[in-house]
Structures are given as C-alpha cells and as structure tokens.
PDB file of C-alpha atoms in Angstrom:
ATOM      1  CA  UNK A1073      -0.676-151.365-120.576  1.00 49.00           C
ATOM      2  CA  UNK A1074      -1.730-154.675-119.760  1.00 54.00           C
ATOM      3  CA  UNK A1075      -1.590-156.211-116.400  1.00 56.00           C
ATOM      4  CA  UNK A1076      -1.997-152.938-114.615  1.00 59.00           C
ATOM      5  CA  UNK A1077      -5.336-152.589-113.802  1.00 59.00           C
ATOM      6  CA  UNK A1078      -7.940-150.604-116.099  1.00 61.00           C
ATOM      7  CA  UNK A1079      -5.724-148.139-117.722  1.00 58.00           C
ATOM      8  CA  UNK A1080      -2.661-145.798-117.264  1.00 57.00           C
ATOM      9  CA  UNK A1081      -2.697-143.981-114.437  1.00 55.00           C
ATOM     10  CA  UNK A1082      -1.600-140.250-114.284  1.00 53.00           C
ATOM     11  CA  UNK A1083       0.634-139.677-111.683  1.00 51.00           C
ATOM     12  CA  UNK A1084       1.204-135.657-112.244  1.00 46.00           C
ATOM     13  CA  UNK A1085      -2.380-134.901-110.104  1.00 48.00           C
ATOM     14  CA  UNK A1086      -0.650-136.532-107.345  1.00 46.00           C
ATOM     15  CA  UNK A1087       3.108-134.896-107.704  1.00 48.00           C
ATOM     16  CA  UNK A1088       1.210-131.180-108.364  1.00 46.00           C
ATOM     17  CA  UNK A1089      -0.524-132.049-104.741  1.00 48.00           C
ATOM     18  CA  UNK A1090       2.371-132.828-103.596  1.00 52.00           C
ATOM     19  CA  UNK A1091       4.606-129.688-104.324  1.00 53.00           C
ATOM     20  CA  UNK A1092       1.501-127.669-103.778  1.00 53.00           C
ATOM     21  CA  UNK A1093       1.404-128.921 -99.458  1.00 57.00           C
ATOM     22  CA  UNK A1094       5.585-128.630-100.215  1.00 58.00           C
ATOM     23  CA  UNK A1095       4.306-124.805-101.373  1.00 57.00           C
ATOM     24  CA  UNK A1096       2.207-124.527 -98.911  1.00 59.00           C
ATOM     25  CA  UNK A1097       4.229-125.751 -96.218  1.00 67.00           C
ATOM     26  CA  UNK A1098       7.457-123.331 -96.920  1.00 76.00           C
ATOM     27  CA  UNK A1099       5.003-120.694 -97.102  1.00 81.00           C
ATOM     28  CA  UNK A1100       3.782-121.166 -93.379  1.00 81.00           C
ATOM     29  CA  UNK A1101       7.346-122.212 -92.596  1.00 84.00           C
ATOM     30  CA  UNK A1102       8.575-118.722 -93.498  1.00 87.00           C
ATOM     31  CA  UNK A1103       4.940-117.233 -92.188  1.00 89.00           C
ATOM     32  CA  UNK A1104       6.381-118.693 -88.786  1.00 89.00           C
ATOM     33  CA  UNK A1105       9.817-117.365 -88.570  1.00 90.00           C
ATOM     34  CA  UNK A1106       8.093-113.543 -89.700  1.00 93.00           C
ATOM     35  CA  UNK A1107       5.845-114.054 -86.812  1.00 94.00           C
ATOM     36  CA  UNK A1108       8.624-115.140 -84.519  1.00 94.00           C
ATOM     37  CA  UNK A1109      10.923-112.527 -85.540  1.00 95.00           C
ATOM     38  CA  UNK A1110       8.045-110.132 -85.233  1.00 96.00           C
ATOM     39  CA  UNK A1111       7.076-111.512 -81.436  1.00 96.00           C
ATOM     40  CA  UNK A1112      10.743-111.020 -80.902  1.00 96.00           C
ATOM     41  CA  UNK A1113      10.977-107.648 -82.068  1.00 97.00           C
ATOM     42  CA  UNK A1114       7.652-106.894 -79.652  1.00 97.00           C
ATOM     43  CA  UNK A1115       9.484-108.590 -76.616  1.00 97.00           C
ATOM     44  CA  UNK A1116      12.396-106.256 -77.167  1.00 97.00           C
ATOM     45  CA  UNK A1117       9.788-103.397 -77.793  1.00 97.00           C
ATOM     46  CA  UNK A1118       8.327-104.396 -74.259  1.00 97.00           C
ATOM     47  CA  UNK A1119      11.197-104.748 -72.349  1.00 97.00           C
ATOM     48  CA  UNK A1120      12.445-101.217 -73.181  1.00 97.00           C
ATOM     49  CA  UNK A1121       8.931 -99.532 -72.633  1.00 98.00           C
ATOM     50  CA  UNK A1122       8.718-101.385 -69.151  1.00 97.00           C
ATOM     51  CA  UNK A1123      13.017-100.409 -68.553  1.00 97.00           C
ATOM     52  CA  UNK A1124      11.454 -96.683 -69.511  1.00 97.00           C
ATOM     53  CA  UNK A1125       8.494 -96.890 -66.999  1.00 97.00           C
ATOM     54  CA  UNK A1126      10.458 -98.007 -64.162  1.00 97.00           C
ATOM     55  CA  UNK A1127      13.186 -95.161 -64.976  1.00 97.00           C
ATOM     56  CA  UNK A1128      10.400 -93.028 -64.494  1.00 98.00           C
ATOM     57  CA  UNK A1129       8.773 -94.467 -61.027  1.00 97.00           C
ATOM     58  CA  UNK A1130      12.195 -94.290 -59.842  1.00 97.00           C
ATOM     59  CA  UNK A1131      12.405 -90.664 -60.694  1.00 97.00           C
ATOM     60  CA  UNK A1132       8.987 -90.021 -59.354  1.00 97.00           C
ATOM     61  CA  UNK A1133      10.119 -91.764 -56.144  1.00 97.00           C
ATOM     62  CA  UNK A1134      13.202 -89.537 -55.710  1.00 97.00           C
ATOM     63  CA  UNK A1135      11.637 -86.473 -56.635  1.00 97.00           C
ATOM     64  CA  UNK A1136       8.906 -87.121 -53.974  1.00 98.00           C
ATOM     65  CA  UNK A1137      11.340 -87.826 -51.387  1.00 98.00           C
ATOM     66  CA  UNK A1138      13.509 -85.206 -52.104  1.00 97.00           C
ATOM     67  CA  UNK A1139      10.286 -82.873 -51.770  1.00 97.00           C
ATOM     68  CA  UNK A1140       9.345 -84.580 -48.517  1.00 97.00           C
ATOM     69  CA  UNK A1141      12.872 -83.990 -47.098  1.00 97.00           C
ATOM     70  CA  UNK A1142      12.741 -80.630 -48.175  1.00 97.00           C
ATOM     71  CA  UNK A1143       9.304 -80.077 -46.383  1.00 97.00           C
ATOM     72  CA  UNK A1144      10.571 -81.439 -43.689  1.00 97.00           C
ATOM     73  CA  UNK A1145      13.466 -79.382 -43.407  1.00 97.00           C
ATOM     74  CA  UNK A1146      11.793 -76.589 -43.632  1.00 97.00           C
ATOM     75  CA  UNK A1147       9.434 -77.370 -40.747  1.00 97.00           C
ATOM     76  CA  UNK A1148      12.322 -77.808 -38.674  1.00 97.00           C
ATOM     77  CA  UNK A1149      13.837 -74.643 -39.535  1.00 97.00           C
ATOM     78  CA  UNK A1150      10.015 -73.263 -38.638  1.00 97.00           C
ATOM     79  CA  UNK A1151       9.830 -74.572 -35.511  1.00 97.00           C
ATOM     80  CA  UNK A1152      13.510 -73.857 -34.155  1.00 97.00           C
ATOM     81  CA  UNK A1153      12.908 -70.098 -35.087  1.00 97.00           C
ATOM     82  CA  UNK A1154       9.566 -70.247 -33.362  1.00 97.00           C
ATOM     83  CA  UNK A1155      11.105 -71.997 -30.271  1.00 97.00           C
ATOM     84  CA  UNK A1156      14.184 -69.388 -30.482  1.00 97.00           C
ATOM     85  CA  UNK A1157      11.412 -66.710 -30.838  1.00 96.00           C
ATOM     86  CA  UNK A1158       9.420 -68.031 -27.665  1.00 97.00           C
ATOM     87  CA  UNK A1159      12.919 -68.579 -25.924  1.00 96.00           C
ATOM     88  CA  UNK A1160      13.731 -64.581 -26.581  1.00 97.00           C
ATOM     89  CA  UNK A1161      10.570 -63.550 -25.120  1.00 96.00           C
ATOM     90  CA  UNK A1162      10.623 -65.567 -22.221  1.00 96.00           C
ATOM     91  CA  UNK A1163      13.876 -63.930 -21.245  1.00 96.00           C
ATOM     92  CA  UNK A1164      12.618 -60.847 -22.194  1.00 95.00           C
ATOM     93  CA  UNK A1165       9.577 -61.145 -19.806  1.00 95.00           C
ATOM     94  CA  UNK A1166      12.005 -62.227 -16.958  1.00 95.00           C
ATOM     95  CA  UNK A1167      14.216 -59.401 -17.549  1.00 94.00           C
ATOM     96  CA  UNK A1168      11.578 -56.810 -17.191  1.00 93.00           C
ATOM     97  CA  UNK A1169      10.384 -58.767 -14.141  1.00 92.00           C
ATOM     98  CA  UNK A1170      14.111 -58.851 -12.499  1.00 92.00           C
ATOM     99  CA  UNK A1171      14.377 -55.129 -13.402  1.00 90.00           C
ATOM    100  CA  UNK A1172      11.064 -54.546 -11.660  1.00 89.00           C
ATOM    101  CA  UNK A1173      11.846 -56.395  -8.652  1.00 89.00           C
ATOM    102  CA  UNK A1174      14.904 -54.379  -7.917  1.00 85.00           C
ATOM    103  CA  UNK A1175      12.249 -51.547  -8.790  1.00 83.00           C
ATOM    104  CA  UNK A1176      10.699 -52.685  -5.793  1.00 73.00           C
TER     105      UNK A1176
END
C-alpha cells in the first residue's frame, strides 16, 4: 500500500453508516406513509361524524318546526273555539234581549 497515505483505510464502517442511514430513511418513509394513511382514515372518520351531526341537527330542526307548527295550529283552534263560543253567547244574549223587548 505504498503511496496511499499511512496505511489501508477500511471502507466497511462508511458503508455500514450509509446502509444504516438508508435503512433508517426507508423506515422513516414507511412510518410517514403509515401516518399519512392514518391521517386520511381519520379525516374520513371526521367527515362521517360531521355528516352525522349535520343530519342530527337537521332532524332536530325539523322536529322543532313540526312541534311549533302543531302548537300554532292548536292555539288557532283554541282561539277559533273561543270566538265561536263568544259569538254564540252574544247571539244568545241578543235573542234574549229581543225576546224581552217583544214582551214589553
């Protein structure tokens, strides 16, 4: 090994370090791919949950609107019944008054 410095240099440690960094790099890439897939799966789950919440909210709103409509219809029915009663009472009173006037 004359003329090549102080002696033979071993290349094995350099190769081992290079192959280790390649293995570590491949491992990191695999982990990154796994994490990316998990993130995508979680996004799908989150989107599904959002859709479910939207449907539940819409259902609740629909139920509330139905309930409000039923309450309004019930109030209108009660008011109409009360008006009919008042009208009938007023007509009865008028008939009684007319009957008294005829008697006099």
